[in-house]
mmCIF file of C-alpha atoms in Angstrom:
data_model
loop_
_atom_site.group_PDB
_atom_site.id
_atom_site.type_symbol
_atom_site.label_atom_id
_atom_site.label_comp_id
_atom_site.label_asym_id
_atom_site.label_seq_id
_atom_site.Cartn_x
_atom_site.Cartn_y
_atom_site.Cartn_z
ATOM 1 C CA UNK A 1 152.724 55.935 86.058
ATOM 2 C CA UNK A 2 156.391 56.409 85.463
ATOM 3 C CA UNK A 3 158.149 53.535 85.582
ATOM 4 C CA UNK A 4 161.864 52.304 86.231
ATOM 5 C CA UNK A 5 163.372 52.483 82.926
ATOM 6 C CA UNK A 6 161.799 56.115 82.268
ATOM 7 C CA UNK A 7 162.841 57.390 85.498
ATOM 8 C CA UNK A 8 166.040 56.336 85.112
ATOM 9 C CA UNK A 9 166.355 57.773 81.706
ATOM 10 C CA UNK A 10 164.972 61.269 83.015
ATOM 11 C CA UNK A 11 167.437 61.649 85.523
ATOM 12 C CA UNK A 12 170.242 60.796 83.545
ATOM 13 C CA UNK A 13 169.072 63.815 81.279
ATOM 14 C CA UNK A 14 168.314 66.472 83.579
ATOM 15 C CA UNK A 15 172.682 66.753 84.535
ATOM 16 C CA UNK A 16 173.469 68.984 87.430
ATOM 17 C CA UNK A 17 169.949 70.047 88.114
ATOM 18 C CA UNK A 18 169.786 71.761 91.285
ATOM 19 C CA UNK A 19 165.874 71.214 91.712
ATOM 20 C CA UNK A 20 163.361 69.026 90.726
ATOM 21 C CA UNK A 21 159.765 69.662 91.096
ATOM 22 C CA UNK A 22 157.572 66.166 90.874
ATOM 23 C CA UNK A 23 154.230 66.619 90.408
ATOM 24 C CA UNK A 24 152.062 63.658 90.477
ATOM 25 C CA UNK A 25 149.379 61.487 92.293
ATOM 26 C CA UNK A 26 150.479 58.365 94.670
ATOM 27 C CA UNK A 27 146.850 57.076 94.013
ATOM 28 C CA UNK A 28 147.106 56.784 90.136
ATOM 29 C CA UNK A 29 147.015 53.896 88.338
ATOM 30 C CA UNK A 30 150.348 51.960 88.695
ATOM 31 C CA UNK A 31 152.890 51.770 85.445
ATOM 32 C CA UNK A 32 152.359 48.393 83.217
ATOM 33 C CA UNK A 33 156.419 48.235 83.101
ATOM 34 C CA UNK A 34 158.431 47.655 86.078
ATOM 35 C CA UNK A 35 158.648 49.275 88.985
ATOM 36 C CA UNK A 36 156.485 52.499 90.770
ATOM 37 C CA UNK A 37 158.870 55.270 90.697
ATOM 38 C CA UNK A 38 156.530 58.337 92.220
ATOM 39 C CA UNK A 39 155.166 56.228 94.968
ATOM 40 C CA UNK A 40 158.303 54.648 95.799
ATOM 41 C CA UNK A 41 160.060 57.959 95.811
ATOM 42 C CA UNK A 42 156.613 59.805 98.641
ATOM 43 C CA UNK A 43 157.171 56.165 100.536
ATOM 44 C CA UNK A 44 160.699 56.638 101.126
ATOM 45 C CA UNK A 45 160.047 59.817 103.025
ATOM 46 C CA UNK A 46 163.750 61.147 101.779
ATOM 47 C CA UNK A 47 162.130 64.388 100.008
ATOM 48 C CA UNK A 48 159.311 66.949 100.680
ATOM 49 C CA UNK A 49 156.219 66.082 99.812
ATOM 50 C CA UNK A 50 152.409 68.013 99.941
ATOM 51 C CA UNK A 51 149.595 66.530 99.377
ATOM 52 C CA UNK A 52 146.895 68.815 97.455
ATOM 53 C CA UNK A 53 143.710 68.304 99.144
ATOM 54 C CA UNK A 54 141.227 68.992 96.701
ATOM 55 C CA UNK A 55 140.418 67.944 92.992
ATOM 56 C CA UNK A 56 140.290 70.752 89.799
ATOM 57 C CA UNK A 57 139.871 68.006 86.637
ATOM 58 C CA UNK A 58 136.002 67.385 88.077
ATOM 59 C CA UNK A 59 133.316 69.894 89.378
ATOM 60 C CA UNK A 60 132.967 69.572 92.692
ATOM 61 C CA UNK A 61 129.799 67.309 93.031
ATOM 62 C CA UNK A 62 131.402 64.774 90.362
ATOM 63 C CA UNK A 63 130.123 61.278 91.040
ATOM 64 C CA UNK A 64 133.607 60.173 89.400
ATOM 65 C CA UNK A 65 135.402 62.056 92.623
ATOM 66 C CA UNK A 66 133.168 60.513 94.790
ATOM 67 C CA UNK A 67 133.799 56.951 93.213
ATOM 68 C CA UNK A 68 137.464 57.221 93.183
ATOM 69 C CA UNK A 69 137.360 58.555 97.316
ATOM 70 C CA UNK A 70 134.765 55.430 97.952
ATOM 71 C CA UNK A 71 137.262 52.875 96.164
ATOM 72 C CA UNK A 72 140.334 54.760 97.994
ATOM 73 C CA UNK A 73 138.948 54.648 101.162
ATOM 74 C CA UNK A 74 137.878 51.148 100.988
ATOM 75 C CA UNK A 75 134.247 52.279 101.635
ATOM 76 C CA UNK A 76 132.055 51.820 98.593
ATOM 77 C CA UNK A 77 128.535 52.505 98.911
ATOM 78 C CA UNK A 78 126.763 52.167 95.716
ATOM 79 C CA UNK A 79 123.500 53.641 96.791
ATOM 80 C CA UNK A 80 125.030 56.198 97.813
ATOM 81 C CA UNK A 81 126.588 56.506 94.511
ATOM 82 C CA UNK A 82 123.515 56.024 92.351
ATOM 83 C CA UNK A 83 121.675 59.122 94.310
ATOM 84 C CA UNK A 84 120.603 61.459 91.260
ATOM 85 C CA UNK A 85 121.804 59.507 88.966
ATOM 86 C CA UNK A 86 119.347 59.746 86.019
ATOM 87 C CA UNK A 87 119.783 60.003 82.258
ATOM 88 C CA UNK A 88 117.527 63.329 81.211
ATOM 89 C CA UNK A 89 118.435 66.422 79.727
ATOM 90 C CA UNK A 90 117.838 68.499 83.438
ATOM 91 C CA UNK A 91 120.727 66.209 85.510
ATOM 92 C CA UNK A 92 123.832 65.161 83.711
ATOM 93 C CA UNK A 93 126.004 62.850 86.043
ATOM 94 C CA UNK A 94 128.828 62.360 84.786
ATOM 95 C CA UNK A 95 128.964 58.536 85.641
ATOM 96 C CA UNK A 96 126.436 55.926 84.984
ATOM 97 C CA UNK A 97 127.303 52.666 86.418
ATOM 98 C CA UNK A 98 125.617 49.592 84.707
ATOM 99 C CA UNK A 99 125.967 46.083 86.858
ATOM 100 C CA UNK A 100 125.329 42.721 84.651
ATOM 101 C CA UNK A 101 125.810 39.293 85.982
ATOM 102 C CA UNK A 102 126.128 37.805 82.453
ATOM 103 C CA UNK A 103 129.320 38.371 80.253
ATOM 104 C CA UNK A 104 127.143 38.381 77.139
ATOM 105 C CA UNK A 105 124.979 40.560 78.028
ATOM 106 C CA UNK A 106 127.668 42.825 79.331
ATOM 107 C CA UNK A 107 128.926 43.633 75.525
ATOM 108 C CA UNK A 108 125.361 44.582 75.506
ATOM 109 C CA UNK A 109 124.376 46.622 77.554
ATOM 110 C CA UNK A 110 127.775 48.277 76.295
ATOM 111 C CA UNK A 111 126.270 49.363 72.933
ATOM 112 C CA UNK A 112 122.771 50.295 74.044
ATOM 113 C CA UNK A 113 124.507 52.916 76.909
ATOM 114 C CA UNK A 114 126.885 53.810 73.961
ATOM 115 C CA UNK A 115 123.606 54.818 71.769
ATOM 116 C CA UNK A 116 122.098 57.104 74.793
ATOM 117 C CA UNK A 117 123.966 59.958 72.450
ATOM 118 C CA UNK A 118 121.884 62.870 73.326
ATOM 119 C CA UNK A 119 119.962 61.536 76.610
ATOM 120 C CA UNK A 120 123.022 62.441 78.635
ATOM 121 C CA UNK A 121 124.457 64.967 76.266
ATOM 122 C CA UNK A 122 127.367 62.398 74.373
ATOM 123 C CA UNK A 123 126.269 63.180 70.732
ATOM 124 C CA UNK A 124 129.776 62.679 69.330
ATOM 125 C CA UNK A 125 131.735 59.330 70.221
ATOM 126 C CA UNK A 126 134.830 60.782 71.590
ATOM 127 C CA UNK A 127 133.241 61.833 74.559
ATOM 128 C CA UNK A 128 132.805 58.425 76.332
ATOM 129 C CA UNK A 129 135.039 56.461 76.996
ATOM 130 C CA UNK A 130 134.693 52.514 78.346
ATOM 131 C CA UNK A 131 137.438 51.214 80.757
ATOM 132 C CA UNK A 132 138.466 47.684 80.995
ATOM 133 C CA UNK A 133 140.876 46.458 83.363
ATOM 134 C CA UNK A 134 142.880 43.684 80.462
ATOM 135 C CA UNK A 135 143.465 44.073 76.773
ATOM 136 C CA UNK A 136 142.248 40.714 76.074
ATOM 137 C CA UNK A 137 139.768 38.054 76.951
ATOM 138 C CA UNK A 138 135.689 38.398 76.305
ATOM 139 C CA UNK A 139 135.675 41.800 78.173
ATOM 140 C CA UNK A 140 139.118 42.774 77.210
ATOM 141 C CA UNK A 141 139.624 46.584 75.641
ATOM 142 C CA UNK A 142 140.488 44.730 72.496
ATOM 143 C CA UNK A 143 137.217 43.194 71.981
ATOM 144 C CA UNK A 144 135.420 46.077 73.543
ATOM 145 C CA UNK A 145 136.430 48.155 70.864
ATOM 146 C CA UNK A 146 135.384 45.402 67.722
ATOM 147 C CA UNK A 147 131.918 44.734 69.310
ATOM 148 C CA UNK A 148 131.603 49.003 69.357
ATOM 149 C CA UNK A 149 132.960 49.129 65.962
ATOM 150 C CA UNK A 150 131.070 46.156 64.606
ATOM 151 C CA UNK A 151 127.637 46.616 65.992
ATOM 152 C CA UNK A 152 127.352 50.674 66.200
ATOM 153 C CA UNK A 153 130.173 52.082 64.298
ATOM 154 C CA UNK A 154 129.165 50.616 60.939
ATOM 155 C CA UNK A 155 125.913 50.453 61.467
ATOM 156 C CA UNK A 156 125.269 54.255 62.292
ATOM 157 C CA UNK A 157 128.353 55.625 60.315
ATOM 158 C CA UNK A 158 128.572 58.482 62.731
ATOM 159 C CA UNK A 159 126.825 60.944 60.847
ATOM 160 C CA UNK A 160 129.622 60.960 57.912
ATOM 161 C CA UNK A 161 131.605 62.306 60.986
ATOM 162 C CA UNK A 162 134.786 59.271 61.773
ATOM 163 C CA UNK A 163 136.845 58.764 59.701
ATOM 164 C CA UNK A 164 139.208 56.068 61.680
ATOM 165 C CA UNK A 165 138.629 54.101 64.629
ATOM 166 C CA UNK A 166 141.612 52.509 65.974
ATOM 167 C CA UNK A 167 142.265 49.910 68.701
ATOM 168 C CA UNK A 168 141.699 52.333 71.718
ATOM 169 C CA UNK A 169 140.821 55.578 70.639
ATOM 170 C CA UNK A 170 138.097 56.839 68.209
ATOM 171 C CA UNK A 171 139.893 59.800 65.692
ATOM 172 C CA UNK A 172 137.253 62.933 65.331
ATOM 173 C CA UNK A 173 137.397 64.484 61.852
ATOM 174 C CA UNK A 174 135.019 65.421 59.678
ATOM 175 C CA UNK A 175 134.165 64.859 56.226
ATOM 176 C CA UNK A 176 134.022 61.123 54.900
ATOM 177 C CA UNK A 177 133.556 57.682 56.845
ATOM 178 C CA UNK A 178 136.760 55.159 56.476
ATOM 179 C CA UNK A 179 137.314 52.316 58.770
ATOM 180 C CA UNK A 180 140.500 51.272 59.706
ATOM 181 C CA UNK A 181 139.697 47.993 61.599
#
């Protein structure tokens, strides 16, 4: 995710370095600004690279791991992908994928996943998170984030528990309920 401009910048700082460790993932989301510096720089086969083989943010039978393999691999098998995936207190998967054909509903069926709260052990609102490929448009981030705060966020109040929501992230504190929208 580093792009051009920041690369650039970087190496102008480091000086006379003699060595520079890199540490990132070729598969990773490219930058929004221009240019791809990390995968250009594996690509060009000019420096060592190694290539970890296994994953430590996710437990090992992580559905999200097993998405991100299927999608890598060009090999996506959803039933496959919705084995043991059920929404009770004795299996927790940490994915839940939700197909709609309808944009409408798909603001939806947004919200009433967003309520399962304690089903699937996300009681406080900062532990899920909704990604959207764009910022704008019906299914945007943008409008994501006003349907949420429109149709649960006021409604519910969060337990007295938010105090700001802002345009991508929810802020946790506690004490008294202010919206910032």
């Amino acid at each position: 995710m580093v792009d051009n401009n920041l690369f650039s910048q970087f190496i102008s700082a480091i000086g006379q370095a003699k060595k520079i460790v890199f540490v990132g993932d070729i598969n990773q989301l490219p930058s929004v600004e221009i240019g791809n510096a990390f995968e250009d720089i594996i690509k060009s086969k000019k420096i060592t690279t190694v290539k970890l083989k296994s994953t430590h943010r996710q437990s090992n039978n992580s559905k999200i791991v097993e998405l991100a393999y299927m999608i890598k691999d060009n090999n996506f098998d959803l039933k496959k992908l919705c084995e043991n995936q059920t929404i009770d207190s004795q299996t927790k998967s940490d994915l839940q994928t939700i197909f709609v054909d309808n944009q409408n509903q798909c603001l939806k069926e947004i919200i009433n996943n967003y309520n399962l709260d304690d089903r699937i052990g996300f009681n406080e609102p900062y532990k899920i998170q909704i990604i959207s490929p764009i910022n704008d448009g019906d299914l945007g981030v943008n409008q994501i984030n006003k349907f949420i705060q429109d149709n649960r966020l006021k409604q519910e109040k969060l337990d007295q528990k938010l105090n700001r929501a802002y345009k991508q992230t929810i802020m946790y504190i506690i004490k008294k309920i202010k919206l910032c929208i």
